[in-house]
Short mmCIF file of C-alpha atoms and ligand atoms in Angstrom, two decimals:
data_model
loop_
_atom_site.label_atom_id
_atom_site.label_comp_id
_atom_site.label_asym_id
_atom_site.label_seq_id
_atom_site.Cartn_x
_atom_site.Cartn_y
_atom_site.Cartn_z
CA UNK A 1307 -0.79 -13.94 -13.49
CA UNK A 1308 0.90 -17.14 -12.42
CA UNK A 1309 2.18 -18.88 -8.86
CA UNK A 1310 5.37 -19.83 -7.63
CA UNK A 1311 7.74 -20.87 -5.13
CA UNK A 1312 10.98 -19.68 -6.54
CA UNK A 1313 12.07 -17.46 -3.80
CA UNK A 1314 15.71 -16.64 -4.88
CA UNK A 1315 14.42 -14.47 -7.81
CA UNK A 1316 12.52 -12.44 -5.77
CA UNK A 1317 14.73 -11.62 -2.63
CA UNK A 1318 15.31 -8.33 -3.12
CA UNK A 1319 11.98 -7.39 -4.06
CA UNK A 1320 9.76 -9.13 -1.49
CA UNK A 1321 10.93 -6.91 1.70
CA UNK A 1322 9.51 -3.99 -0.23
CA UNK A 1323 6.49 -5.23 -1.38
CA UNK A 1324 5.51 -6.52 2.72
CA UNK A 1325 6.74 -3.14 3.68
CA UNK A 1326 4.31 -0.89 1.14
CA UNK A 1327 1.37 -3.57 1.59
CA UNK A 1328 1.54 -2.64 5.23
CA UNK A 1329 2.52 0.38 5.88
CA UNK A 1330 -0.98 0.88 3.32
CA UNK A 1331 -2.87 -0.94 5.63
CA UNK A 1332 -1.61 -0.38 8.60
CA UNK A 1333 0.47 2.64 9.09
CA UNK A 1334 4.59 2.96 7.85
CA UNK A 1335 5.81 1.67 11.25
CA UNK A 1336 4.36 -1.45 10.93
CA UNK A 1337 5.14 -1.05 7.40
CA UNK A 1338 8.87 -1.43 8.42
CA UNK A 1339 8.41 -3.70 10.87
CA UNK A 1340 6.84 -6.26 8.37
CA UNK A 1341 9.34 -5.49 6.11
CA UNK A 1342 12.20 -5.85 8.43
CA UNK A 1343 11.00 -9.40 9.28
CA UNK A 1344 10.53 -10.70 5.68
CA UNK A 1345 14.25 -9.49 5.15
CA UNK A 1346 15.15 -11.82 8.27
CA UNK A 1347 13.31 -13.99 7.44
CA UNK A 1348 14.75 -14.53 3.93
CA UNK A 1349 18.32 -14.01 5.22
CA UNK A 1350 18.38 -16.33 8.51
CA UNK A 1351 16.02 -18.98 8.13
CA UNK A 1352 17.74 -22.52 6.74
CA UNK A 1353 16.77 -23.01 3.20
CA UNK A 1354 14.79 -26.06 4.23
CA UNK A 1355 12.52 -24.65 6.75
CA UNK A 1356 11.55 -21.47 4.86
CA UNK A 1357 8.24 -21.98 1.74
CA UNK A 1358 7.31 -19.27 -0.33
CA UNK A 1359 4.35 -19.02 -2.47
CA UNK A 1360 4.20 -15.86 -5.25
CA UNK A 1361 2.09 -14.68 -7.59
CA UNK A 1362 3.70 -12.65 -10.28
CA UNK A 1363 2.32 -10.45 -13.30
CA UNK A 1364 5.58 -10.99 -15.48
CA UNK A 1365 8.41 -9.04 -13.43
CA UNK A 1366 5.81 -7.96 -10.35
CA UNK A 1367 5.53 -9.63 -7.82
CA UNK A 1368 1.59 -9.19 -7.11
CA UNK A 1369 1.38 -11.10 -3.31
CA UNK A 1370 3.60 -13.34 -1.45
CA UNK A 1371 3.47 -15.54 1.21
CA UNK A 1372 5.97 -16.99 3.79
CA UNK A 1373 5.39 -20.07 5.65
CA UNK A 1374 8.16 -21.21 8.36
CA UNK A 1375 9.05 -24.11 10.05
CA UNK A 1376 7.36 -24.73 13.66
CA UNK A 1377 9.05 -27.36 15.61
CA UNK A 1378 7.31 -29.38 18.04
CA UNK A 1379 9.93 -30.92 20.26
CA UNK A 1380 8.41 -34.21 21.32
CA UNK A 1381 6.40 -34.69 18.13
CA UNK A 1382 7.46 -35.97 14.59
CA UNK A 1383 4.67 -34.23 12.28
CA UNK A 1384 6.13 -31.76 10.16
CA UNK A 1385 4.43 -28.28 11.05
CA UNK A 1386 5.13 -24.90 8.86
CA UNK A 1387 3.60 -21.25 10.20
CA UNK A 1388 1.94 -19.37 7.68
CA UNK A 1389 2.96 -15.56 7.87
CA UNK A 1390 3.41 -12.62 6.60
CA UNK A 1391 0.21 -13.02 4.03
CA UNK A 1392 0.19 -9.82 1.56
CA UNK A 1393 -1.39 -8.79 -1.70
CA UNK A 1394 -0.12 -5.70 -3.72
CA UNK A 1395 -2.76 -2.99 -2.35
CA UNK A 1396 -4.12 -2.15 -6.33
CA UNK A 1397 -4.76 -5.76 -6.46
CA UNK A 1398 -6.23 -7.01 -3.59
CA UNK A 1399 -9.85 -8.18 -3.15
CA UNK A 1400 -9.97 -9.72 -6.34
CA UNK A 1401 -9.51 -13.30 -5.08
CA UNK A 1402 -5.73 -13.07 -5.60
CA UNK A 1403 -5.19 -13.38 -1.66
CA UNK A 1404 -6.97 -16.74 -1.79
CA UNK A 1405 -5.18 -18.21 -4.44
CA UNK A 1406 -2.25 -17.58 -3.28
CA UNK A 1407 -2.84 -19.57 0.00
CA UNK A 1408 -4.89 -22.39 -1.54
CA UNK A 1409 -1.41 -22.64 -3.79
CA UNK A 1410 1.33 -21.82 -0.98
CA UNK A 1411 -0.66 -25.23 0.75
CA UNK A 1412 -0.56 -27.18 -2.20
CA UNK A 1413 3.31 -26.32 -1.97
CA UNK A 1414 3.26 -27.87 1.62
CA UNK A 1415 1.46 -31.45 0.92
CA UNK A 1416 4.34 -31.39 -1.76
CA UNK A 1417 6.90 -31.14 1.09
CA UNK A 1418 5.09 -33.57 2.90
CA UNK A 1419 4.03 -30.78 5.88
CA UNK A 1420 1.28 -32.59 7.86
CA UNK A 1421 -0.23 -29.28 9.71
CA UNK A 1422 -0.44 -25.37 8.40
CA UNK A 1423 -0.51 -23.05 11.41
CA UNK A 1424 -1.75 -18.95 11.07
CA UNK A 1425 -2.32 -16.21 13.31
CA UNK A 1426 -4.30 -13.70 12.07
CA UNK A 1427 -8.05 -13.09 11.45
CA UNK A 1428 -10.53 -15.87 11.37
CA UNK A 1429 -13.04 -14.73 9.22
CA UNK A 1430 -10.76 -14.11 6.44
CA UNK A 1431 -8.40 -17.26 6.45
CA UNK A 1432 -11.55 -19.86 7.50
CA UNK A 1433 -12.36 -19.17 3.63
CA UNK A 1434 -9.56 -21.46 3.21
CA UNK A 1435 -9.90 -24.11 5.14
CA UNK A 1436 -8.24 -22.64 8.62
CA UNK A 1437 -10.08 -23.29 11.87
CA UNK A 1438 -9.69 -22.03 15.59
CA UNK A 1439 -7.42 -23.98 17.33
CA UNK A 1440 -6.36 -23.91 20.77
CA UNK A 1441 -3.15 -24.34 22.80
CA UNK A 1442 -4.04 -27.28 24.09
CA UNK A 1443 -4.28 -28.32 20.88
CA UNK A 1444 -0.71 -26.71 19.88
CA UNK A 1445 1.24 -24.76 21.83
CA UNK A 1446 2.53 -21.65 20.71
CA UNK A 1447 6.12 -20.96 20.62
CA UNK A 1448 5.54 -17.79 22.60
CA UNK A 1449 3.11 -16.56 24.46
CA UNK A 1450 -0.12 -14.94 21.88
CA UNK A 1451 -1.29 -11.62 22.46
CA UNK A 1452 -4.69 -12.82 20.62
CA UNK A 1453 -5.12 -16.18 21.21
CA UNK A 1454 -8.30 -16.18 18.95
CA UNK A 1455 -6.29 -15.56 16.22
CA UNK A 1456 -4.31 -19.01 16.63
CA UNK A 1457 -5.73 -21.31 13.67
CA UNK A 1458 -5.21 -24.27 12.05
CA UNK A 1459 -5.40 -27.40 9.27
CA UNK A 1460 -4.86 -30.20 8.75
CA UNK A 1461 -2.85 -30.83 5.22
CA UNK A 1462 -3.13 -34.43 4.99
CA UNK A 1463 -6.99 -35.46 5.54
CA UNK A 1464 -6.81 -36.89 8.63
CA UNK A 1465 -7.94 -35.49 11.79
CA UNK A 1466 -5.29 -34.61 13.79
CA UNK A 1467 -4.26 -35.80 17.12
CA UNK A 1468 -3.10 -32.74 19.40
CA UNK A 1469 0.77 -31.97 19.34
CA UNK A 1470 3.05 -32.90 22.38
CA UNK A 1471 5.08 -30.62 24.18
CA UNK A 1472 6.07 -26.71 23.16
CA UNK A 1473 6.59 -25.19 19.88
CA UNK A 1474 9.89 -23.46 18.25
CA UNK A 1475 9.91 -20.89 15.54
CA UNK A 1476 12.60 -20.02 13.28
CA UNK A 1477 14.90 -17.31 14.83
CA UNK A 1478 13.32 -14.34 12.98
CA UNK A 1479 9.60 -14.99 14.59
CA UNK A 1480 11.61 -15.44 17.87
CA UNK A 1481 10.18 -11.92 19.23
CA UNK A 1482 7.06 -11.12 21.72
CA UNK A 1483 6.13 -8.20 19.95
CA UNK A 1484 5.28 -10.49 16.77
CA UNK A 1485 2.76 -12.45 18.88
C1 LIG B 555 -5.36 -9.89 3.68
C2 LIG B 555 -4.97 -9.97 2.21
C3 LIG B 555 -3.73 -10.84 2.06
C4 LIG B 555 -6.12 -10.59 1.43
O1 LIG B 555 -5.77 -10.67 0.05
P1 LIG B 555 -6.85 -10.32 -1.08
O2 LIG B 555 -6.28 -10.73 -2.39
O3 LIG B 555 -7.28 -8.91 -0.93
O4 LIG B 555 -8.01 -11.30 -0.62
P2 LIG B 555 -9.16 -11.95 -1.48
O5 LIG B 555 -9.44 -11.12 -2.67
O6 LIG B 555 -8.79 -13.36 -1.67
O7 LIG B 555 -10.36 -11.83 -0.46
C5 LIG B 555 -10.63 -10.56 0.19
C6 LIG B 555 -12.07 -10.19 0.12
O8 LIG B 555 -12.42 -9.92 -1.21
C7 LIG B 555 -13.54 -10.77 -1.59
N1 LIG B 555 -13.35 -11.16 -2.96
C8 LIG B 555 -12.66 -12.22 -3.42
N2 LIG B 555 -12.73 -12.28 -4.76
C9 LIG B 555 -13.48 -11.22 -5.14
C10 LIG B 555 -13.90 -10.74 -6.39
N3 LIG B 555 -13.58 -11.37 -7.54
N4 LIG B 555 -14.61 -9.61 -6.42
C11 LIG B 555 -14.95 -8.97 -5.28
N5 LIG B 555 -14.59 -9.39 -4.06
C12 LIG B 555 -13.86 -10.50 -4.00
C13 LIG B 555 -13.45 -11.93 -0.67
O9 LIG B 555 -14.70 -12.57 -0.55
C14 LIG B 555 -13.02 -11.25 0.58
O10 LIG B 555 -14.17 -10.66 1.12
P3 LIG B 555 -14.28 -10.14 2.63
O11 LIG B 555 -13.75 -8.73 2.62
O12 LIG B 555 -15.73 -10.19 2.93
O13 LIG B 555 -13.45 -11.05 3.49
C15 LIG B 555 -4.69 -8.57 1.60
O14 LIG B 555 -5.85 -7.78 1.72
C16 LIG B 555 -3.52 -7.85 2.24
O15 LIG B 555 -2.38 -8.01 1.80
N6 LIG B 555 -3.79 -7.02 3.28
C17 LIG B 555 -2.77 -6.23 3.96
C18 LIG B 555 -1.80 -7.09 4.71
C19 LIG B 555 -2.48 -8.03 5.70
O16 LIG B 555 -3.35 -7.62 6.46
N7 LIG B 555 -2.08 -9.31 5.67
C20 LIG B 555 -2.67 -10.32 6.52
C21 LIG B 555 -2.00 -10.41 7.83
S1 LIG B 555 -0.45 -11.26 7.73
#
């Protein structure tokens, strides 16, 4: 198995893989769903503002990760959201999920990103390095149905001042129902 964030390669195959990771998990509507924003995602989203991080097991892709660009209108630091986050369902809890993020991050310090936003479950993505922020703190770009689930870190070391003014996804997160 080996990482990386050659995302052309994989367009066709990534919508699928989202869409059979969680329709698993959580049921074939959201299955779609997921799968209809990772094809948006990939279609609409300027090259520049869109990071992917894959693992692969030669033509497989075995997980994938998509981290977006979160503008901040009155503030300079570069900001990415991390989202969706899946693992082929055969393969997951085998520390594959982990890597994955520890390398989509790495990807981000390479692109100079000075802040990783998630929103998702705190227990599992504190084990790499996320922590509960609030919206004080950063302001989501709409408003969260689980605000607990808005989390944070700092890519660069230093603690972090909060971030002025409100937040802007790319167009495919631009939807209430994904927050
Ligand atoms: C969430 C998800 C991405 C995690 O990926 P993963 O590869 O299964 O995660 P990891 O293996 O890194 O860690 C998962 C668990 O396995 C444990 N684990 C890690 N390595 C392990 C190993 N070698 N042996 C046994 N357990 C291990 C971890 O400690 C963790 O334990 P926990 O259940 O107590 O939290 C994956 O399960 C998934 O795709 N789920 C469905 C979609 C989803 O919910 N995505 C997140 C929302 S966007």
């Amino acid at each position: 198995m080996n990482f990386t964030a050659e995302k052309q390669k994989w367009v066709d195959t990534l919508p699928d893989l989202f869409r059979q990771v969680f329709a698993a998990s959580e049921g074939e509507d959201e299955g779609k769903a997921i799968g209809a924003l990772v094809t948006d995602l990939l279609s609409t989203t300027p090259d520049e503002d869109l990071i992917a991080a894959i693992a692969q097991d030669g033509p497989e892709p075995l997980g994938c990760i998509l981290f977006s660009r979160l503008r901040f209108d009155q503030d300079p630091r570069l900001v990415f959201l991390m989202s969706p986050v899946a693992v082929r369902t055969d393969r997951q809890k085998s520390g594959i999920g982990q890597r994955l993020i520890r390398f989509g991050l790495d990807e981000l310090r390479r692109h100079s990103v000075d802040f990783a936003v998630t929103y998702g479950d705190p227990k599992y993505y504190c084990k790499t390095g996320f922590h509960l922020i609030t919206e004080q703190f950063a302001r989501a770009p709409l408003p969260l149905s689980h605000p607990h689930g808005w989390l944070g870190q700092s890519l660069t070391g230093a603690e972090m001042a909060p971030f002025e003014g409100p937040s802007h996804c790319v167009s495919a997160f631009n939807r209430p129902e994904l927050w």
